[in-house]
Amino acid sequence: MHIDILTVLPELLESPLQHSIMKRAQEKGLLTVEVHPLRKWAVNEYGQVDDYQYGGGAGMVMMCEPLAKAIEELSKEKSYDEIIYLTPDGERLNQKTANALSLKENLLLICGHYKGIDERIRQHFITKEMSIGDYVLSGGELPAAILVDAIGRLLPGVLNDETSALTDSFQDNLLAPPVYTRPEDFRGWKVPEILLSGDHKKIEEWRQEQSLQRTKEKRPDILKGDE
Ligand code: ADE
């Protein structure tokens, strides 16, 4: 899979994509991510990519021209399955959408800033608008990094133990069960007996039950399929 990211702050995306699982995905050649500085398509030599909004009001708006030119130039090299704008008023990201996006070949992510991007770009170029939650961040870079991580770890071969993505929380509308590691007894707090029993069938049943109980307690909304 290839992901292009268009941003005014490329530095913000460097570190999150260069460690751990995202690093491994790229080293294995399963995922390539390219970050493109939007100022390359600025309207003047000062690197301008934003301007005051029509009608007045505080906050700058990202201009049509740099975005349109960048999207058109990048689209000449790749045929994008989706051109995604990260915005708090987009569709809220969940595991189902991450699963669906992980099956695509080429994605272009657009990070907004200031008051957002000119509406005409949304109307004429953007194919999907995604939010990472009902709160407002300073820009779309961190949401873009989150989206890349959520998708990248699902690509076949990225995780060592392939089943581990399948047993993540949310994969079957259930939260993951509790997990424990050594020691068996920490300050008198004991690991549940069943996990030490070696009876895999019983352990699996216990995990199922714990998942269900945990979901009922913490996130009844996903059990009902609201999410
Ligand atoms: N840009 C600013 N806030 C955002 C959010 N919550 N989700 C996606 N993009 C954003």
Coordinates of C-alpha atoms and ligand atoms in Angstrom, one line a residue:
M1 CA 0.0 0.0 0.0
H2 CA 1.1 3.5 -0.7
I3 CA 0.0 6.6 1.3
D4 CA 0.8 10.2 0.3
I5 CA 0.3 12.9 2.9
L6 CA 0.0 16.6 2.0
T7 CA 0.8 19.0 4.8
V8 CA 2.1 22.4 5.7
L9 CA 4.0 20.8 8.7
P10 CA 5.9 17.8 7.4
E11 CA 8.1 17.8 10.5
L12 CA 5.1 16.8 12.6
L13 CA 4.8 13.5 10.7
E14 CA 8.4 12.4 10.8
S15 CA 8.7 10.8 14.2
P16 CA 5.3 9.0 14.5
L17 CA 5.9 7.0 11.3
Q18 CA 9.5 6.1 11.9
H19 CA 9.2 3.8 14.9
S20 CA 8.0 0.4 16.0
I21 CA 5.3 -1.2 13.8
M22 CA 5.1 1.6 11.2
K23 CA 8.9 1.4 10.8
R24 CA 8.7 -2.4 10.3
A25 CA 5.9 -2.1 7.8
Q26 CA 8.0 0.3 5.7
E27 CA 11.2 -1.7 6.0
K28 CA 9.4 -4.8 4.8
G29 CA 8.1 -2.9 1.8
L30 CA 4.5 -3.5 2.8
L31 CA 3.8 0.2 3.3
T32 CA 5.3 3.3 1.7
V33 CA 4.5 6.7 3.1
E34 CA 5.5 9.9 1.4
V35 CA 5.0 13.3 3.1
H36 CA 4.7 16.2 0.7
P37 CA 5.1 19.8 1.9
L38 CA 2.2 21.8 0.6
R39 CA 4.4 24.9 0.4
K40 CA 6.0 23.4 -2.7
W41 CA 2.8 24.5 -4.5
A42 CA 2.6 27.9 -2.7
V43 CA 1.1 30.9 -4.6
N44 CA 4.1 33.1 -4.2
E45 CA 7.8 33.1 -3.2
Y46 CA 6.8 33.7 0.5
G47 CA 5.3 30.2 0.6
Q48 CA 1.8 31.5 1.0
V49 CA -0.8 28.7 1.1
D50 CA -3.6 30.4 3.1
D51 CA -5.6 33.6 3.1
Y52 CA -8.3 35.6 5.0
Q53 CA -11.8 34.2 4.7
Y54 CA -14.5 35.8 2.6
G55 CA -17.3 37.3 4.7
G56 CA -14.8 38.2 7.5
G57 CA -14.1 36.4 10.7
A58 CA -11.0 35.2 12.6
G59 CA -8.7 32.5 11.2
M60 CA -7.1 31.8 7.8
V61 CA -8.3 29.4 5.2
M62 CA -6.1 27.1 3.1
M63 CA -6.3 28.3 -0.5
C64 CA -7.7 26.4 -3.5
E65 CA -4.7 26.8 -5.8
P66 CA -1.9 25.1 -3.8
L67 CA -4.2 22.2 -2.9
A68 CA -5.6 21.8 -6.4
K69 CA -2.2 21.9 -8.0
A70 CA -0.7 19.5 -5.5
I71 CA -3.6 17.0 -5.8
E72 CA -3.5 17.2 -9.6
E73 CA 0.3 16.7 -9.8
L74 CA 0.3 13.7 -7.3
S75 CA -2.7 12.2 -9.1
K76 CA -0.7 12.0 -12.4
E77 CA 1.6 9.5 -10.7
K78 CA -1.0 7.5 -8.9
S79 CA -4.6 6.6 -9.2
Y80 CA -5.9 7.2 -5.7
D81 CA -8.6 4.9 -4.2
E82 CA -9.5 7.7 -1.8
I83 CA -8.5 11.3 -1.3
I84 CA -9.1 11.8 2.4
Y85 CA -9.4 15.1 4.2
L86 CA -8.8 14.9 8.0
T87 CA -11.3 17.2 9.7
P88 CA -13.3 17.2 12.9
D89 CA -16.6 17.3 10.9
G90 CA -15.7 14.2 9.0
E91 CA -16.9 10.6 9.5
R92 CA -15.6 9.3 12.8
L93 CA -12.8 6.8 12.4
N94 CA -13.5 3.3 13.7
Q95 CA -12.1 -0.2 13.3
K96 CA -14.5 -1.0 10.5
T97 CA -13.3 1.9 8.4
A98 CA -9.7 1.1 9.2
N99 CA -10.2 -2.5 8.0
A100 CA -11.9 -1.2 4.8
L101 CA -9.1 1.3 4.0
S102 CA -6.4 -1.3 4.6
L103 CA -7.6 -3.1 1.5
K104 CA -6.9 -0.1 -0.7
E105 CA -3.8 0.4 -2.8
N106 CA -3.2 4.2 -2.9
L107 CA -4.4 6.8 -0.5
L108 CA -3.9 10.6 -0.4
L109 CA -4.3 12.2 3.0
I110 CA -4.8 16.0 3.2
C111 CA -4.1 17.7 6.5
G112 CA -6.0 20.9 7.2
H113 CA -4.9 23.8 9.3
Y114 CA -6.2 27.1 10.6
K115 CA -9.9 27.3 9.8
G116 CA -9.7 24.5 7.3
I117 CA -9.5 24.2 3.6
D118 CA -11.6 26.1 1.0
E119 CA -14.9 24.4 0.6
R120 CA -14.5 24.0 -3.2
I121 CA -11.6 21.6 -2.7
R122 CA -13.8 19.5 -0.5
Q123 CA -16.5 19.5 -3.1
H124 CA -14.3 18.8 -6.1
F125 CA -11.4 16.7 -5.0
I126 CA -12.0 15.1 -1.6
T127 CA -13.6 11.6 -1.7
K128 CA -13.8 11.0 2.0
E129 CA -13.7 13.1 5.1
M130 CA -12.4 11.5 8.3
S131 CA -12.4 12.7 12.0
I132 CA -10.5 10.9 14.8
G133 CA -13.0 12.1 17.4
D134 CA -15.2 14.8 18.6
Y135 CA -12.6 17.3 19.6
V136 CA -10.6 19.9 17.7
L137 CA -6.8 19.6 17.2
S138 CA -4.5 22.3 15.7
G139 CA -4.2 20.5 12.4
G140 CA -4.7 17.2 10.6
E141 CA -1.2 15.9 11.0
L142 CA -1.7 13.9 14.2
P143 CA -5.0 12.5 12.9
A144 CA -3.2 11.5 9.7
A145 CA -0.5 9.7 11.7
I146 CA -3.2 7.9 13.6
L147 CA -5.0 6.9 10.5
V148 CA -1.8 5.6 8.9
D149 CA -1.0 3.6 12.1
A150 CA -4.5 2.1 12.3
I151 CA -4.4 1.0 8.6
G152 CA -0.7 0.1 8.4
R153 CA -0.8 -2.5 11.3
L154 CA -3.6 -4.3 9.5
L155 CA -1.6 -5.0 6.3
P156 CA -0.9 -8.7 6.0
G157 CA 2.6 -9.5 7.2
V158 CA 3.1 -6.3 9.2
L159 CA 2.4 -7.8 12.6
N160 CA 4.6 -10.8 13.5
D161 CA 1.8 -12.8 14.9
E162 CA -0.9 -12.2 12.3
T163 CA -3.7 -13.2 14.7
S164 CA -2.9 -10.4 17.0
A165 CA -4.7 -7.8 14.8
L166 CA -7.7 -10.1 14.7
T167 CA -7.9 -10.3 18.5
D168 CA -7.6 -6.5 18.9
S169 CA -10.4 -4.6 20.6
F170 CA -13.3 -3.7 18.3
Q171 CA -12.5 -6.4 15.7
D172 CA -15.7 -8.3 16.5
N173 CA -17.5 -5.5 18.2
L174 CA -16.0 -6.5 21.5
L175 CA -13.2 -5.1 23.6
A176 CA -10.2 -7.3 24.1
P177 CA -10.0 -9.4 27.3
P178 CA -7.6 -8.5 30.2
V179 CA -4.0 -9.8 29.8
Y180 CA -1.3 -10.7 32.3
T181 CA 2.4 -11.5 32.3
R182 CA 5.0 -12.6 34.9
P183 CA 5.1 -12.7 37.8
E184 CA 2.1 -14.9 38.8
D185 CA 1.9 -13.0 42.1
F186 CA 2.7 -9.3 42.3
R187 CA 2.2 -7.8 45.8
G188 CA -0.4 -10.5 46.4
W189 CA -2.3 -9.6 43.3
K190 CA -2.7 -12.9 41.5
V191 CA -3.1 -13.9 37.9
P192 CA -6.5 -15.6 37.3
E193 CA -6.0 -19.4 37.9
I194 CA -7.6 -20.3 34.6
L195 CA -4.8 -18.7 32.6
L196 CA -2.2 -20.9 34.3
S197 CA -4.3 -24.1 33.8
G198 CA -2.9 -24.9 30.3
D199 CA -6.5 -25.8 29.2
H200 CA -6.7 -23.8 26.0
K201 CA -10.4 -24.5 25.4
K202 CA -11.3 -23.2 28.9
I203 CA -9.0 -20.2 28.5
E204 CA -10.6 -19.3 25.2
E205 CA -14.1 -19.5 26.8
W206 CA -12.9 -17.3 29.7
R207 CA -11.5 -14.7 27.4
Q208 CA -14.7 -14.6 25.4
E209 CA -16.7 -14.1 28.5
Q210 CA -14.4 -11.4 29.9
S211 CA -14.5 -9.6 26.5
L212 CA -18.3 -9.6 26.6
Q213 CA -18.4 -8.5 30.3
R214 CA -15.9 -5.7 29.7
T215 CA -17.7 -4.5 26.6
K216 CA -21.1 -4.5 28.5
E217 CA -19.5 -2.5 31.3
K218 CA -17.3 0.0 29.4
R219 CA -18.8 0.3 25.9
P220 CA -22.4 -1.0 25.7
D221 CA -22.8 1.3 22.6
I222 CA -20.5 -1.0 20.5
L223 CA -22.4 -4.1 21.5
K224 CA -25.6 -2.5 20.2
G225 CA -23.7 -1.6 17.0
D226 CA -24.0 2.1 17.6
E227 CA -20.3 2.7 16.8
Ligands
ADE1 N1 -8.2 18.2 12.5 C1 -8.5 18.9 13.7 N2 -9.1 18.2 14.5 C2 -9.3 17.0 13.9 C3 -10.0 15.8 14.3 N3 -10.6 15.6 15.5 N4 -10.0 14.8 13.4 C4 -9.5 14.9 12.2 N5 -8.8 16.0 11.8 C5 -8.8 17.0 12.6

